[in-house]
Coordinates of C-alpha atoms and ligand atoms in Angstrom, one line a residue:
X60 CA 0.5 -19.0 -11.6
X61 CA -0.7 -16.7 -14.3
X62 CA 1.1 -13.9 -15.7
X63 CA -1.1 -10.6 -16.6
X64 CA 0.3 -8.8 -19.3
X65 CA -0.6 -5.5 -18.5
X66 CA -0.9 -3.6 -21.8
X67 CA -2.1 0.0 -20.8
X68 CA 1.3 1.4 -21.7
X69 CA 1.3 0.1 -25.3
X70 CA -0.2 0.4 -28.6
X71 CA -2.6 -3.1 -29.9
X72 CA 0.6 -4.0 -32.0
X73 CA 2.8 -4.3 -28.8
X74 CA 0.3 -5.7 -26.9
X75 CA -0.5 -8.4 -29.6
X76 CA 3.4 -9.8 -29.2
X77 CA 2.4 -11.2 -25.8
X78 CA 0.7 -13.1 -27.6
X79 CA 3.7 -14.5 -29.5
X80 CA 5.6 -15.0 -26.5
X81 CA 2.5 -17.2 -25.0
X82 CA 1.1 -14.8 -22.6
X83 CA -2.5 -14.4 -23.6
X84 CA -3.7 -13.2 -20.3
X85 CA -4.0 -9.6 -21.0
X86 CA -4.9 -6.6 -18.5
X87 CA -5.9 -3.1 -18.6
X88 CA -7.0 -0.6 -16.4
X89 CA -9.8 1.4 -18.2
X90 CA -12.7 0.2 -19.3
X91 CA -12.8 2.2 -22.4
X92 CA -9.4 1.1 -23.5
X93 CA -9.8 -2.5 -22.8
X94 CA -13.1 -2.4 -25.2
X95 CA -10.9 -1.1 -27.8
X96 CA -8.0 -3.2 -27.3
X97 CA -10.4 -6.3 -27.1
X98 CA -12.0 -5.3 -30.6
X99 CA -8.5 -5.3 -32.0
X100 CA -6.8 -8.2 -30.7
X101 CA -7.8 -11.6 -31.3
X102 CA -10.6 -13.5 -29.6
X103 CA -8.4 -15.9 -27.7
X104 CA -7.3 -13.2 -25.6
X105 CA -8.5 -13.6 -21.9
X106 CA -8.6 -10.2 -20.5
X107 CA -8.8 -8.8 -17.0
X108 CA -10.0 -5.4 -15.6
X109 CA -7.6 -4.0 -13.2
X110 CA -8.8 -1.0 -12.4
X111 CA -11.6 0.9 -11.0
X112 CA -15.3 -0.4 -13.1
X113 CA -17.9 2.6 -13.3
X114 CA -21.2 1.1 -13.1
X115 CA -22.1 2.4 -16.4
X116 CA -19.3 0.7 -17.8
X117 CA -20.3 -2.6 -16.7
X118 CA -22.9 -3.9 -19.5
X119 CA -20.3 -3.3 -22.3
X120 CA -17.1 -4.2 -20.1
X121 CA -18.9 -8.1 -19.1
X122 CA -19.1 -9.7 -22.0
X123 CA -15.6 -9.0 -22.5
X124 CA -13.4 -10.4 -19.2
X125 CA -12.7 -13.3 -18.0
X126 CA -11.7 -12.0 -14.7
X127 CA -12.5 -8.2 -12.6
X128 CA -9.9 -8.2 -10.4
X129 CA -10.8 -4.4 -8.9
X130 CA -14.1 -4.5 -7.4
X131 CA -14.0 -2.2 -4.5
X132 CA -17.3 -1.4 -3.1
X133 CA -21.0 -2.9 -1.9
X134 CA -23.0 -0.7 -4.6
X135 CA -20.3 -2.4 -7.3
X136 CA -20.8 -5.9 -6.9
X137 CA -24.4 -5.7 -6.1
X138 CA -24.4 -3.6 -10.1
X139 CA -22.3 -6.0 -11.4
X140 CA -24.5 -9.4 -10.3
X141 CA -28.0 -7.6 -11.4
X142 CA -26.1 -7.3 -14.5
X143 CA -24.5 -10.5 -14.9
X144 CA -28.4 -11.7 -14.3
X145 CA -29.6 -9.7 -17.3
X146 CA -27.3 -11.1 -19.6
X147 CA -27.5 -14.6 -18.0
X148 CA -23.9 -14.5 -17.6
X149 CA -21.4 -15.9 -14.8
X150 CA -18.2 -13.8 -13.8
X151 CA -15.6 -14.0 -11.4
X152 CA -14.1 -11.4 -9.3
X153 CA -11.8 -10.3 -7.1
X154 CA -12.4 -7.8 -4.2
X155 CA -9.3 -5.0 -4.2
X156 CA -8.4 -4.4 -0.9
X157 CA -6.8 -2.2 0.4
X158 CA -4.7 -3.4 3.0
X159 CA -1.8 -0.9 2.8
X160 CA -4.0 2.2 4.0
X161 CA -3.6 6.1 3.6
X162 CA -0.5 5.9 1.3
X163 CA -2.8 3.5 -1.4
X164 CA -6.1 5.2 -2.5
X165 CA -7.6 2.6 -4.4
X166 CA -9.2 -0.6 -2.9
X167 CA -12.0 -1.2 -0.4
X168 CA -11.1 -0.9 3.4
X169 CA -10.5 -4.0 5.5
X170 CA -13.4 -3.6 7.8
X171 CA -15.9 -3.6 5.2
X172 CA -15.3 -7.1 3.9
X173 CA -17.5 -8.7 6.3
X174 CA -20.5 -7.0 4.6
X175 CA -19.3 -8.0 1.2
X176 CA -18.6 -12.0 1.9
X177 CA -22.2 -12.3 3.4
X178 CA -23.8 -10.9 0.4
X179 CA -26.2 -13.5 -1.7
X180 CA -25.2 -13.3 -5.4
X181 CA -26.7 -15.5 -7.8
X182 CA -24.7 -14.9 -11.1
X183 CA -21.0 -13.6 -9.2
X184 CA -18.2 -15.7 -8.3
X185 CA -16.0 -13.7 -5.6
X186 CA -12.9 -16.1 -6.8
X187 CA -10.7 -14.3 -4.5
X188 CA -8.6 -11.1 -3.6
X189 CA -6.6 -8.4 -5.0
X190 CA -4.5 -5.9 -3.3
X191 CA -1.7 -3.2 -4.5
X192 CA 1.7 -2.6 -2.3
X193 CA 2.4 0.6 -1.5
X194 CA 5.5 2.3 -2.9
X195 CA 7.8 0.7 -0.5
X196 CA 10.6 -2.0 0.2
X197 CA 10.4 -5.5 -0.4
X198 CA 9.8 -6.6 2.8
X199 CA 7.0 -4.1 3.6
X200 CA 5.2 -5.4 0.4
X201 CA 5.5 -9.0 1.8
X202 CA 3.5 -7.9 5.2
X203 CA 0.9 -6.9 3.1
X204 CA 0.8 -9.6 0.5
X205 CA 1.1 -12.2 3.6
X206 CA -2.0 -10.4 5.5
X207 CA -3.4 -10.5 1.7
X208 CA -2.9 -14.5 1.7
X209 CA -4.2 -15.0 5.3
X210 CA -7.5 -13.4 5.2
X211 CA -8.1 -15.7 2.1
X212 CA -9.6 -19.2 1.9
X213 CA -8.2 -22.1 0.6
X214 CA -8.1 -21.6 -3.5
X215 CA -8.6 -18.6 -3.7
X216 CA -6.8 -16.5 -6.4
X217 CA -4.3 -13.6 -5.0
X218 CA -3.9 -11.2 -7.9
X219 CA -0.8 -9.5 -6.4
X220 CA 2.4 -8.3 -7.4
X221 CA 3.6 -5.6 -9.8
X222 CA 6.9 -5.0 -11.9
X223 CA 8.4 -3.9 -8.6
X224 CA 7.2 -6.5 -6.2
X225 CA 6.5 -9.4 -8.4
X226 CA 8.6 -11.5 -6.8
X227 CA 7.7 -11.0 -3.3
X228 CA 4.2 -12.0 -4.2
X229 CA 5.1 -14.8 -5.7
X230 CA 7.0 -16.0 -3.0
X231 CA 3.9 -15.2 -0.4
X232 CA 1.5 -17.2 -2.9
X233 CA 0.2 -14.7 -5.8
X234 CA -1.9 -16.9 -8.3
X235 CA -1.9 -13.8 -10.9
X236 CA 0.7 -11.4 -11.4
X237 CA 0.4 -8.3 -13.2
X238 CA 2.8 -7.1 -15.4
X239 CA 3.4 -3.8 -17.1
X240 CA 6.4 -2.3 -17.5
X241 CA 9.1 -5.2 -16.7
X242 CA 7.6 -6.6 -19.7
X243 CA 8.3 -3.2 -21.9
X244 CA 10.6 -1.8 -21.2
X245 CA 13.3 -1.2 -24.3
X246 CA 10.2 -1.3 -26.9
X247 CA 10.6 1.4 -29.2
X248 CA 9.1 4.7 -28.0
X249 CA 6.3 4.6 -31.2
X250 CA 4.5 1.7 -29.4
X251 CA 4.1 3.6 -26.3
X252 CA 0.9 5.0 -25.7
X253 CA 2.1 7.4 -23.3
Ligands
PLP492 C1 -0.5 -0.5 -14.3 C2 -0.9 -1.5 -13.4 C3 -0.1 -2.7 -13.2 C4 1.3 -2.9 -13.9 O1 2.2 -2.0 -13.3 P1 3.8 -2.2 -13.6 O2 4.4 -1.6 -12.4 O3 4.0 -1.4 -14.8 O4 4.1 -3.6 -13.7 C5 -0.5 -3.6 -12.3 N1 -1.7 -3.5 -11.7 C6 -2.5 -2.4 -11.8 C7 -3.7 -2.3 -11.0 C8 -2.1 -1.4 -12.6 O5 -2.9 -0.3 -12.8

């Protein structure tokens, strides 16, 4: 199982003692700060895009991950492989679903994974899924980390599981958590970005 530090909180000092504590799987939400935090940290980082990928963000944001766990549409993995084919480049993705309806925006609907595992990609790996609880108990997060599990295949990676849930995921077979806050909370306030 991999642990995703989940830096977006911090400044590049704070982020870079993961690195010291040997978590160097790093993940960020925006595109933009992940560039910046990538030119700043060492190379051995392997960093993962967690949240929504403009299209115009992808020829700069490529070359940089290891692993886009938040693609959540037709038109963006259809971008991202004509891309991928223009820098002769393989990636791996995940497809964010979105499993826990109206009270979590983000992530593709349920019904429209059918059209997205038929497509033919030539330089895209869909590597597995990704999904977000909603803001609830334990045991509703586990329904939807289960249903997460079961529509996958065997070896697939389940990025799921947050500072809140982590362990519920884990239990219902996460390959990658992603951690923010349980991993900073009590650093001093001047490493907080926000
Ligand atoms: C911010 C964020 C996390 C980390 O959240 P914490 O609750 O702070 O652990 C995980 N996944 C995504 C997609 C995020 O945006």
């Amino acid at each position: 199982m991999t642990i995703v530090g989940v830096t977006k909180y911090v400044s590049n000092e704070a982020a870079a003692t993961l690195l010291e504590l040997g978590i160097s799987d790093l993940g960020e939400s925006r595109p933009q700060e992940l560039w910046k935090k990538a030119a700043a940290l060492p190379t051995t980082v392997r960093w993962h895009l967690i949240g929504h990928l403009q299209r115009n963000k992808i020829e700069r944001t490529l070359p940089l991950v290891r692993l886009i766990h938040s693609v959540d549409s037709v038109r963006l993995l259809e971008a991202i492989d004509k891309e991928a084919i223009k820098q002769d480049r393989t990636i791996d993705v995940l497809i964010e679903l979105n499993l826990s309806g109206e009270s979590n925006k983000t992530g593709m609907p349920f019904d429209q994974l059918p059209g997205m595992q038929s497509m033919v990609l030539q330089k895209t790996r869909i590597a597995g899924f990704m999904t977000m609880a909603a803001l609830q108990d334990a045991e509703g997060c586990r329904a939807t980390f289960a249903q997460l599990r079961q529509l996958a295949w065997p070896g697939a990676l389940l990025s799921m599981g947050m500072t809140n849930d982590f362990e519920v995921a884990i239990e219902e077979g996460a390959t990658h958590i992603r951690l923010g806050s349980v991993l900073f909370d009590g650093i001093s306030q001047d490493h907080m970005r926000i």
